[in-house]
mmCIF file of C-alpha atoms in Angstrom:
data_model
loop_
_atom_site.group_PDB
_atom_site.id
_atom_site.type_symbol
_atom_site.label_atom_id
_atom_site.label_comp_id
_atom_site.label_asym_id
_atom_site.label_seq_id
_atom_site.Cartn_x
_atom_site.Cartn_y
_atom_site.Cartn_z
ATOM 1 C CA GLU R 1317 20.312 2.408 9.630
ATOM 2 C CA ILE R 1318 20.710 5.757 7.859
ATOM 3 C CA ASN R 1319 17.866 7.706 6.289
ATOM 4 C CA PHE R 1320 18.915 10.330 3.732
ATOM 5 C CA ASP R 1321 15.507 11.988 3.687
ATOM 6 C CA LYS R 1322 15.252 14.874 1.200
ATOM 7 C CA ILE R 1323 19.011 15.414 1.359
ATOM 8 C CA ASN R 1324 21.270 16.485 -1.492
ATOM 9 C CA LEU R 1325 24.069 13.923 -1.268
ATOM 10 C CA ASN R 1326 26.618 16.422 -2.609
ATOM 11 C CA LYS R 1327 26.515 18.246 0.726
ATOM 12 C CA LEU R 1328 27.542 15.065 2.524
ATOM 13 C CA SER R 1329 30.601 14.343 0.383
ATOM 14 C CA ALA R 1330 33.214 15.016 3.068
ATOM 15 C CA PHE R 1331 31.353 12.993 5.690
ATOM 16 C CA ILE R 1332 30.746 10.063 3.366
ATOM 17 C CA SER R 1333 34.306 9.974 2.040
ATOM 18 C CA PHE R 1334 35.694 9.862 5.568
ATOM 19 C CA GLN R 1335 33.255 7.381 7.098
ATOM 20 C CA ILE R 1336 32.458 5.157 4.137
ATOM 21 C CA ASN R 1337 34.337 2.057 5.226
ATOM 22 C CA ASN R 1338 33.222 2.337 8.850
ATOM 23 C CA ILE R 1339 29.526 2.820 8.183
ATOM 24 C CA PHE R 1340 28.334 1.517 4.853
ATOM 25 C CA THR R 1341 29.950 -1.906 5.028
ATOM 26 C CA LYS R 1342 27.868 -2.636 8.135
ATOM 27 C CA LEU R 1343 24.654 -0.998 7.030
ATOM 28 C CA GLU R 1344 21.503 -3.179 6.858
ATOM 29 C CA LYS R 1345 18.888 -0.594 5.854
ATOM 30 C CA LEU R 1346 19.284 2.411 3.557
ATOM 31 C CA GLU R 1347 16.673 5.019 2.568
ATOM 32 C CA ILE R 1348 17.515 7.789 0.096
ATOM 33 C CA GLU R 1349 15.270 10.490 -1.350
ATOM 34 C CA VAL R 1350 17.230 12.471 -3.884
ATOM 35 C CA SER R 1351 16.806 15.054 -6.595
ATOM 36 C CA LYS R 1352 20.367 15.214 -7.889
ATOM 37 C CA ILE R 1353 22.928 12.457 -7.480
ATOM 38 C CA ASN R 1354 26.668 12.928 -7.351
ATOM 39 C CA LEU R 1355 27.866 9.882 -9.299
ATOM 40 C CA ASP R 1356 31.018 9.293 -7.257
ATOM 41 C CA ILE R 1357 29.225 9.470 -3.925
ATOM 42 C CA PHE R 1358 26.283 7.370 -4.973
ATOM 43 C CA TYR R 1359 28.424 4.619 -6.461
ATOM 44 C CA SER R 1360 30.615 4.700 -3.338
ATOM 45 C CA ILE R 1361 27.569 4.012 -1.212
ATOM 46 C CA VAL R 1362 26.330 1.211 -3.442
ATOM 47 C CA PHE R 1363 29.694 -0.523 -3.838
ATOM 48 C CA ASN R 1364 30.467 -0.374 -0.118
ATOM 49 C CA CYS R 1365 27.105 -1.704 1.058
ATOM 50 C CA VAL R 1366 27.539 -5.448 1.358
ATOM 51 C CA ASN R 1367 25.153 -6.341 4.188
ATOM 52 C CA LEU R 1368 21.975 -4.566 3.127
ATOM 53 C CA LYS R 1369 18.674 -6.232 3.891
ATOM 54 C CA SER R 1370 16.509 -3.302 2.804
ATOM 55 C CA ILE R 1371 16.976 -0.371 0.430
ATOM 56 C CA SER R 1372 14.463 2.341 -0.509
ATOM 57 C CA ILE R 1373 15.160 4.968 -3.162
ATOM 58 C CA LYS R 1374 12.852 7.730 -4.349
ATOM 59 C CA LEU R 1375 13.603 10.007 -7.295
ATOM 60 C CA ASN R 1376 12.069 13.467 -7.043
ATOM 61 C CA ASN R 1377 12.840 14.595 -10.568
ATOM 62 C CA LYS R 1378 12.075 12.210 -13.436
ATOM 63 C CA ASN R 1379 13.362 14.760 -15.954
ATOM 64 C CA LEU R 1380 16.973 14.017 -15.041
ATOM 65 C CA GLU R 1381 17.503 11.127 -17.441
ATOM 66 C CA ASN R 1382 21.088 10.594 -16.301
ATOM 67 C CA ASN R 1383 19.845 9.827 -12.781
ATOM 68 C CA ILE R 1384 17.326 7.325 -14.150
ATOM 69 C CA VAL R 1385 20.121 5.551 -16.016
ATOM 70 C CA ILE R 1386 22.186 5.396 -12.821
ATOM 71 C CA LEU R 1387 19.306 3.950 -10.821
ATOM 72 C CA ASN R 1388 18.675 1.301 -13.461
ATOM 73 C CA ASN R 1389 22.344 0.322 -13.574
ATOM 74 C CA ILE R 1390 22.809 -0.092 -9.827
ATOM 75 C CA ILE R 1391 20.131 -2.762 -9.343
ATOM 76 C CA PRO R 1392 22.357 -5.660 -10.523
ATOM 77 C CA ILE R 1393 25.192 -4.247 -8.371
ATOM 78 C CA LEU R 1394 22.968 -4.144 -5.295
ATOM 79 C CA PHE R 1395 21.957 -7.776 -5.721
ATOM 80 C CA ALA R 1396 25.501 -8.912 -6.489
ATOM 81 C CA ASN R 1397 26.972 -7.217 -3.392
ATOM 82 C CA ASN R 1398 24.153 -7.911 -0.943
ATOM 83 C CA LYS R 1399 23.330 -11.604 -0.894
ATOM 84 C CA HIS R 1400 20.801 -11.200 1.917
ATOM 85 C CA LEU R 1401 18.740 -8.389 0.376
ATOM 86 C CA GLU R 1402 15.117 -8.940 1.428
ATOM 87 C CA GLU R 1403 13.442 -5.657 0.479
ATOM 88 C CA LEU R 1404 13.805 -3.341 -2.529
ATOM 89 C CA ASN R 1405 11.646 -0.215 -2.847
ATOM 90 C CA TYR R 1406 11.857 1.957 -5.976
ATOM 91 C CA TYR R 1407 9.563 4.998 -6.016
ATOM 92 C CA ASP R 1408 8.990 7.100 -9.155
ATOM 93 C CA ILE R 1409 11.955 5.556 -10.954
ATOM 94 C CA PRO R 1410 11.069 4.338 -14.470
ATOM 95 C CA LEU R 1411 12.710 1.068 -15.442
ATOM 96 C CA MET R 1412 14.271 1.469 -18.889
ATOM 97 C CA ASN R 1413 13.643 -1.224 -21.472
ATOM 98 C CA LYS R 1414 17.270 -1.691 -22.529
ATOM 99 C CA TYR R 1415 18.342 -2.445 -18.939
ATOM 100 C CA LEU R 1416 15.437 -4.738 -18.073
ATOM 101 C CA PRO R 1417 16.989 -8.096 -19.132
ATOM 102 C CA LYS R 1418 19.976 -7.530 -16.841
ATOM 103 C CA ILE R 1419 17.724 -6.275 -14.028
ATOM 104 C CA VAL R 1420 15.409 -9.281 -14.296
ATOM 105 C CA THR R 1421 18.393 -11.658 -14.287
ATOM 106 C CA SER R 1422 19.608 -10.121 -11.026
ATOM 107 C CA PHE R 1423 16.118 -10.444 -9.521
ATOM 108 C CA LYS R 1424 16.033 -14.146 -10.368
ATOM 109 C CA SER R 1425 19.176 -14.790 -8.331
ATOM 110 C CA SER R 1426 17.748 -13.027 -5.264
ATOM 111 C CA LYS R 1427 15.528 -14.012 -2.369
ATOM 112 C CA LEU R 1428 13.505 -10.807 -2.210
ATOM 113 C CA GLU R 1429 10.487 -10.908 0.076
ATOM 114 C CA LYS R 1430 9.243 -7.311 -0.312
ATOM 115 C CA LEU R 1431 9.192 -5.425 -3.611
ATOM 116 C CA THR R 1432 7.970 -1.929 -4.507
ATOM 117 C CA LEU R 1433 8.064 -0.758 -8.103
ATOM 118 C CA SER R 1434 5.823 2.288 -7.821
ATOM 119 C CA GLY R 1435 5.518 4.211 -11.069
ATOM 120 C CA SER R 1436 8.272 2.056 -12.560
ATOM 121 C CA PHE R 1437 6.650 0.385 -15.567
ATOM 122 C CA THR R 1438 6.172 2.456 -18.700
ATOM 123 C CA SER R 1439 4.558 -0.207 -20.898
ATOM 124 C CA LYS R 1440 2.934 -3.634 -20.862
ATOM 125 C CA ALA R 1441 5.906 -4.993 -22.810
ATOM 126 C CA ASP R 1442 8.272 -3.992 -19.993
ATOM 127 C CA LEU R 1443 6.111 -5.752 -17.418
ATOM 128 C CA ALA R 1444 6.029 -8.856 -19.633
ATOM 129 C CA ILE R 1445 9.824 -9.102 -19.324
ATOM 130 C CA PHE R 1446 9.427 -9.144 -15.525
ATOM 131 C CA ASN R 1447 6.881 -11.950 -15.729
ATOM 132 C CA SER R 1448 9.669 -14.480 -16.208
ATOM 133 C CA TYR R 1449 10.893 -13.533 -12.729
ATOM 134 C CA PHE R 1450 7.445 -13.655 -11.163
ATOM 135 C CA SER R 1451 6.729 -17.068 -12.667
ATOM 136 C CA SER R 1452 9.735 -18.607 -10.895
ATOM 137 C CA ASN R 1453 9.679 -16.643 -7.623
ATOM 138 C CA ASN R 1454 8.882 -18.465 -4.393
ATOM 139 C CA PHE R 1455 9.819 -15.778 -1.876
ATOM 140 C CA LEU R 1456 7.756 -12.608 -2.444
ATOM 141 C CA THR R 1457 5.297 -11.829 0.362
ATOM 142 C CA LYS R 1458 4.665 -8.111 -0.208
ATOM 143 C CA VAL R 1459 4.309 -6.241 -3.526
ATOM 144 C CA ASN R 1460 3.537 -2.596 -4.259
ATOM 145 C CA PHE R 1461 2.849 -1.741 -7.909
ATOM 146 C CA SER R 1462 0.990 1.530 -7.303
ATOM 147 C CA PHE R 1463 1.006 4.416 -9.801
ATOM 148 C CA ASN R 1464 1.507 2.135 -12.798
ATOM 149 C CA ASN R 1465 -1.285 3.295 -15.059
ATOM 150 C CA PHE R 1466 -2.231 0.166 -16.938
ATOM 151 C CA ASN R 1467 -3.830 -3.159 -16.086
ATOM 152 C CA ILE R 1468 -1.071 -4.865 -14.134
ATOM 153 C CA PRO R 1469 -3.180 -7.459 -12.228
ATOM 154 C CA SER R 1470 -4.550 -8.911 -15.471
ATOM 155 C CA LEU R 1471 -1.005 -9.171 -16.841
ATOM 156 C CA LEU R 1472 0.101 -11.007 -13.679
ATOM 157 C CA SER R 1473 -2.820 -13.451 -13.642
ATOM 158 C CA ASN R 1474 -0.669 -16.383 -14.750
ATOM 159 C CA THR R 1475 2.380 -15.570 -12.628
ATOM 160 C CA LEU R 1476 2.518 -13.510 -9.435
ATOM 161 C CA LEU R 1477 -1.262 -13.462 -8.921
ATOM 162 C CA ASN R 1478 -1.718 -17.133 -9.664
ATOM 163 C CA TYR R 1479 -2.127 -19.178 -6.506
ATOM 164 C CA ASN R 1480 -0.398 -22.200 -8.032
ATOM 165 C CA VAL R 1481 2.712 -20.057 -8.684
ATOM 166 C CA ASN R 1482 2.890 -17.891 -5.553
ATOM 167 C CA LYS R 1483 1.159 -18.898 -2.343
ATOM 168 C CA LYS R 1484 2.985 -16.569 0.050
ATOM 169 C CA LEU R 1485 1.694 -13.056 -0.653
ATOM 170 C CA THR R 1486 0.530 -11.293 2.517
ATOM 171 C CA GLU R 1487 0.205 -7.743 1.130
ATOM 172 C CA ILE R 1488 -0.655 -6.295 -2.294
ATOM 173 C CA ASN R 1489 -0.889 -2.643 -3.339
ATOM 174 C CA PHE R 1490 -2.412 -1.597 -6.661
ATOM 175 C CA SER R 1491 -3.463 1.948 -5.758
ATOM 176 C CA HIS R 1492 -3.552 4.580 -8.530
ATOM 177 C CA SER R 1493 -3.508 1.829 -11.166
ATOM 178 C CA GLU R 1494 -6.633 2.444 -13.290
ATOM 179 C CA LEU R 1495 -7.982 -0.983 -12.376
ATOM 180 C CA ASN R 1496 -10.872 -2.353 -14.445
ATOM 181 C CA ASP R 1497 -13.332 -5.189 -13.757
ATOM 182 C CA ASP R 1498 -10.937 -7.824 -15.118
ATOM 183 C CA ASP R 1499 -8.171 -6.616 -12.795
ATOM 184 C CA ILE R 1500 -10.459 -6.739 -9.767
ATOM 185 C CA ASN R 1501 -11.576 -10.214 -10.791
ATOM 186 C CA VAL R 1502 -7.935 -11.411 -10.882
ATOM 187 C CA ILE R 1503 -7.243 -9.925 -7.444
ATOM 188 C CA VAL R 1504 -10.413 -11.399 -5.950
ATOM 189 C CA LYS R 1505 -9.782 -14.850 -7.414
ATOM 190 C CA TYR R 1506 -6.237 -14.907 -6.034
ATOM 191 C CA CYS R 1507 -7.383 -13.709 -2.614
ATOM 192 C CA GLU R 1508 -10.184 -16.263 -2.401
ATOM 193 C CA GLU R 1509 -7.609 -19.018 -2.870
ATOM 194 C CA ASN R 1510 -4.901 -17.488 -0.704
ATOM 195 C CA ASN R 1511 -4.863 -18.230 3.023
ATOM 196 C CA SER R 1512 -1.998 -15.891 3.878
ATOM 197 C CA LEU R 1513 -3.134 -12.529 2.424
ATOM 198 C CA LYS R 1514 -3.641 -9.860 5.107
ATOM 199 C CA ILE R 1515 -3.561 -6.443 3.396
ATOM 200 C CA ILE R 1516 -5.138 -5.186 0.153
ATOM 201 C CA ASP R 1517 -4.764 -1.598 -1.064
ATOM 202 C CA ILE R 1518 -6.746 -0.751 -4.207
ATOM 203 C CA SER R 1519 -7.359 2.883 -3.292
ATOM 204 C CA ASP R 1520 -7.642 5.693 -5.840
ATOM 205 C CA ASN R 1521 -9.247 3.523 -8.499
ATOM 206 C CA ASP R 1522 -12.688 3.872 -10.098
ATOM 207 C CA ILE R 1523 -14.427 0.747 -8.754
ATOM 208 C CA SER R 1524 -17.548 -0.278 -10.702
ATOM 209 C CA GLN R 1525 -20.721 -1.801 -9.236
ATOM 210 C CA LYS R 1526 -19.824 -5.157 -10.823
ATOM 211 C CA SER R 1527 -16.474 -5.097 -9.030
ATOM 212 C CA CYS R 1528 -18.197 -4.156 -5.763
ATOM 213 C CA PHE R 1529 -20.069 -7.491 -5.872
ATOM 214 C CA LYS R 1530 -16.735 -9.263 -6.383
ATOM 215 C CA ILE R 1531 -15.057 -7.468 -3.474
ATOM 216 C CA GLY R 1532 -18.045 -8.322 -1.276
ATOM 217 C CA SER R 1533 -17.605 -11.977 -2.171
ATOM 218 C CA LEU R 1534 -13.908 -11.735 -1.301
ATOM 219 C CA ILE R 1535 -14.616 -10.295 2.153
ATOM 220 C CA GLU R 1536 -17.118 -13.047 2.807
ATOM 221 C CA LYS R 1537 -14.810 -15.910 1.726
ATOM 222 C CA ASN R 1538 -11.333 -14.788 2.787
ATOM 223 C CA ILE R 1539 -10.788 -15.332 6.507
ATOM 224 C CA THR R 1540 -7.221 -13.994 6.724
ATOM 225 C CA LEU R 1541 -7.768 -10.474 5.319
ATOM 226 C CA GLU R 1542 -7.090 -7.885 8.046
ATOM 227 C CA LYS R 1543 -6.800 -4.519 6.250
ATOM 228 C CA LEU R 1544 -8.718 -3.208 3.231
ATOM 229 C CA ASN R 1545 -8.082 0.223 1.710
ATOM 230 C CA LEU R 1546 -10.857 1.473 -0.596
ATOM 231 C CA SER R 1547 -10.289 5.200 -0.124
ATOM 232 C CA ASN R 1548 -11.131 7.540 -3.004
ATOM 233 C CA CYS R 1549 -12.684 4.805 -5.168
ATOM 234 C CA LYS R 1550 -15.791 6.809 -6.165
ATOM 235 C CA LEU R 1551 -18.023 4.542 -4.072
ATOM 236 C CA ASN R 1552 -21.613 5.540 -3.265
ATOM 237 C CA GLY R 1553 -24.033 4.202 -0.650
ATOM 238 C CA GLU R 1554 -25.329 1.423 -2.877
ATOM 239 C CA ASN R 1555 -21.782 0.276 -3.630
ATOM 240 C CA ILE R 1556 -21.019 0.076 0.092
ATOM 241 C CA ILE R 1557 -24.031 -2.189 0.683
ATOM 242 C CA PHE R 1558 -22.847 -4.533 -2.090
ATOM 243 C CA ILE R 1559 -19.337 -4.711 -0.571
ATOM 244 C CA PHE R 1560 -20.162 -4.842 3.134
ATOM 245 C CA ASN R 1561 -23.196 -7.054 3.719
ATOM 246 C CA SER R 1562 -24.747 -7.694 7.109
ATOM 247 C CA LYS R 1563 -22.921 -11.008 7.553
ATOM 248 C CA GLY R 1564 -19.847 -9.038 8.599
ATOM 249 C CA SER R 1565 -16.269 -10.299 8.699
ATOM 250 C CA LYS R 1566 -14.431 -12.365 11.270
ATOM 251 C CA GLY R 1567 -10.977 -11.275 10.093
ATOM 252 C CA LEU R 1568 -11.035 -7.579 9.087
ATOM 253 C CA LYS R 1569 -9.368 -5.228 11.580
ATOM 254 C CA HIS R 1570 -8.859 -2.027 9.560
ATOM 255 C CA ILE R 1571 -11.142 -0.537 6.885
ATOM 256 C CA ASN R 1572 -10.411 2.700 5.022
ATOM 257 C CA LEU R 1573 -13.343 4.297 3.155
ATOM 258 C CA ASN R 1574 -12.041 7.883 3.152
ATOM 259 C CA PHE R 1575 -13.133 10.284 0.405
ATOM 260 C CA ASN R 1576 -16.075 8.293 -0.942
ATOM 261 C CA GLU R 1577 -19.577 9.774 -1.235
ATOM 262 C CA ILE R 1578 -21.273 6.968 0.660
ATOM 263 C CA GLY R 1579 -23.800 9.189 2.471
ATOM 264 C CA ASP R 1580 -26.400 8.049 4.996
ATOM 265 C CA LEU R 1581 -27.432 5.030 2.922
ATOM 266 C CA GLY R 1582 -23.868 3.716 2.944
ATOM 267 C CA LEU R 1583 -23.278 4.491 6.638
ATOM 268 C CA VAL R 1584 -26.470 2.730 7.716
ATOM 269 C CA GLY R 1585 -25.649 -0.325 5.575
ATOM 270 C CA PHE R 1586 -22.039 -0.310 6.794
ATOM 271 C CA SER R 1587 -23.290 -0.234 10.391
ATOM 272 C CA GLY R 1588 -24.923 -3.631 9.869
ATOM 273 C CA PHE R 1589 -21.585 -4.990 8.668
ATOM 274 C CA ILE R 1590 -19.738 -3.529 11.675
ATOM 275 C CA LYS R 1591 -22.233 -5.095 14.062
ATOM 276 C CA ASN R 1592 -21.161 -8.569 12.915
ATOM 277 C CA SER R 1593 -17.414 -7.883 12.591
ATOM 278 C CA PRO R 1594 -16.046 -8.563 16.077
ATOM 279 C CA ASN R 1595 -12.367 -7.906 15.365
ATOM 280 C CA LEU R 1596 -12.569 -4.394 13.887
ATOM 281 C CA GLU R 1597 -9.980 -2.040 15.396
ATOM 282 C CA ILE R 1598 -9.768 0.971 13.039
ATOM 283 C CA LEU R 1599 -12.415 2.672 10.867
ATOM 284 C CA GLU R 1600 -11.496 5.525 8.531
ATOM 285 C CA LEU R 1601 -14.487 7.565 7.360
ATOM 286 C CA ILE R 1602 -13.000 10.950 6.466
ATOM 287 C CA SER R 1603 -15.115 13.011 4.069
ATOM 288 C CA VAL R 1604 -17.828 10.453 3.308
ATOM 289 C CA GLU R 1605 -20.771 12.885 2.878
ATOM 290 C CA GLY R 1606 -22.784 11.449 5.781
ATOM 291 C CA ASN R 1607 -25.469 13.236 7.792
ATOM 292 C CA ASP R 1608 -27.162 12.757 11.178
ATOM 293 C CA MET R 1609 -29.051 9.557 10.375
ATOM 294 C CA GLY R 1610 -25.947 7.797 9.078
ATOM 295 C CA PHE R 1611 -23.566 8.912 11.805
ATOM 296 C CA THR R 1612 -25.945 8.373 14.733
ATOM 297 C CA THR R 1613 -26.716 4.854 13.457
ATOM 298 C CA LEU R 1614 -23.004 4.156 13.161
ATOM 299 C CA ILE R 1615 -22.164 5.545 16.617
ATOM 300 C CA ASN R 1616 -24.899 3.441 18.209
ATOM 301 C CA VAL R 1617 -23.265 0.343 16.727
ATOM 302 C CA VAL R 1618 -19.587 1.126 17.380
ATOM 303 C CA LYS R 1619 -20.149 1.733 21.063
ATOM 304 C CA ASN R 1620 -20.724 -2.001 21.360
ATOM 305 C CA CYS R 1621 -17.579 -3.011 19.426
ATOM 306 C CA GLU R 1622 -15.272 -4.627 21.946
ATOM 307 C CA LYS R 1623 -11.992 -4.301 20.024
ATOM 308 C CA LEU R 1624 -12.503 -0.959 18.258
ATOM 309 C CA LYS R 1625 -9.717 1.541 18.988
ATOM 310 C CA LYS R 1626 -9.909 4.403 16.490
ATOM 311 C CA ILE R 1627 -12.546 6.067 14.307
ATOM 312 C CA PHE R 1628 -11.635 8.849 11.869
ATOM 313 C CA PHE R 1629 -14.565 11.216 11.141
ATOM 314 C CA GLY R 1630 -12.609 14.228 9.842
ATOM 315 C CA LYS R 1631 -13.825 16.573 7.095
ATOM 316 C CA ASN R 1632 -17.500 15.646 7.538
ATOM 317 C CA LYS R 1633 -20.365 18.055 8.193
ATOM 318 C CA LEU R 1634 -21.380 16.842 11.629
ATOM 319 C CA THR R 1635 -24.366 18.713 13.117
ATOM 320 C CA LYS R 1636 -25.154 19.257 16.782
ATOM 321 C CA ILE R 1637 -27.206 16.040 16.823
ATOM 322 C CA SER R 1638 -24.219 13.903 15.800
ATOM 323 C CA ILE R 1639 -21.853 15.752 18.142
ATOM 324 C CA ASP R 1640 -24.282 15.339 21.049
ATOM 325 C CA MET R 1641 -24.407 11.619 20.284
ATOM 326 C CA ILE R 1642 -20.615 11.426 20.522
ATOM 327 C CA LYS R 1643 -20.717 13.408 23.787
ATOM 328 C CA LYS R 1644 -23.451 11.177 25.187
ATOM 329 C CA PHE R 1645 -21.380 8.059 24.755
ATOM 330 C CA GLY R 1646 -18.096 9.871 25.398
ATOM 331 C CA GLU R 1647 -17.301 8.398 28.792
ATOM 332 C CA GLU R 1648 -18.435 4.926 27.740
ATOM 333 C CA LEU R 1649 -16.273 5.078 24.609
ATOM 334 C CA LYS R 1650 -13.340 6.483 26.589
ATOM 335 C CA SER R 1651 -13.559 3.674 29.126
ATOM 336 C CA LYS R 1652 -13.305 1.182 26.244
ATOM 337 C CA GLY R 1653 -10.330 3.019 24.749
ATOM 338 C CA ILE R 1654 -12.184 4.140 21.587
ATOM 339 C CA ILE R 1655 -10.809 7.399 20.152
ATOM 340 C CA PHE R 1656 -12.761 9.633 17.753
ATOM 341 C CA TYR R 1657 -10.618 11.737 15.408
ATOM 342 C CA LEU R 1658 -12.659 14.770 14.397
ATOM 343 C CA ASP R 1659 -10.075 16.995 12.696
ATOM 344 C CA LYS R 1660 -11.398 19.630 10.268
ATOM 345 C CA ILE R 1661 -15.062 18.756 10.745
ATOM 346 C CA GLU R 1662 -17.598 21.319 9.569
ATOM 347 C CA GLY R 1663 -20.761 22.519 11.241
ATOM 348 C CA ASP R 1664 -21.618 23.020 14.910
ATOM 349 C CA LYS R 1665 -18.470 21.845 16.684
#
């Protein structure tokens, strides 16, 4: 495994030229974050990697069109040379329309299990070309389509996010995707039918009250869901009550509600949900605009959670009352292994 993290590959030319046959032919995992690509070096890496199982590439400068062309052209080469490729992660690399047919053809011949195309689609028409791959794929378990600013879930409703087509997804990421009610409905419907899904990330989207009802229904019906990320979704206290009702969840282990203005109303309502969710391990509540009533209610509940390990309370205005509550139960929480993360809190520390 080699990670070229924030490295200009030109500076490694002598090393790569000397070691290329010894290293890259045996490599199984490659991660590259680049701003400028030396064509000779990059193609040398790609052509000499024949045993890759995972490759991750991030482009730091989308203005270099020549680099984008290179990164579009190498996808078919990667699949042709690496018959056991299981994971492909492309970050901030637009897929160009004229190369898409060849790219999709190479995808169809693969057995990819994990796919990230973050910020890769520039139009609905480009995604439609990919749908022919999704409609025939039986291997994908993890997909990340974050930072694609149009309604991808709705466009995948008859392929990737159709339970009759793909029954194996365990993780989906549609953060920063401008999701609307129809998109949420597609995600919820798929998840209600899917008994393998474990992780959903729909953070950094504007979630409406109508969609909150839908997500609440999903939590109630899906027994396999373990992690839900709803950070920065413009949720208020009322929204939280719609999503997390007092029936709780038997499956959820990790909930992220960071950067939502849920306030005391939301924290009190969420406490009722926590009380009946026996498998919760991690709660993230950074900058949620809560006050004493909300936090003291929550702390009184979490001290009885048998499996809880971490609570993130950072960037909240905790007063002396809330801090004293944490101190009061400090030893009890410590004996249970519960850790409070209180970085950058405001008020009487």
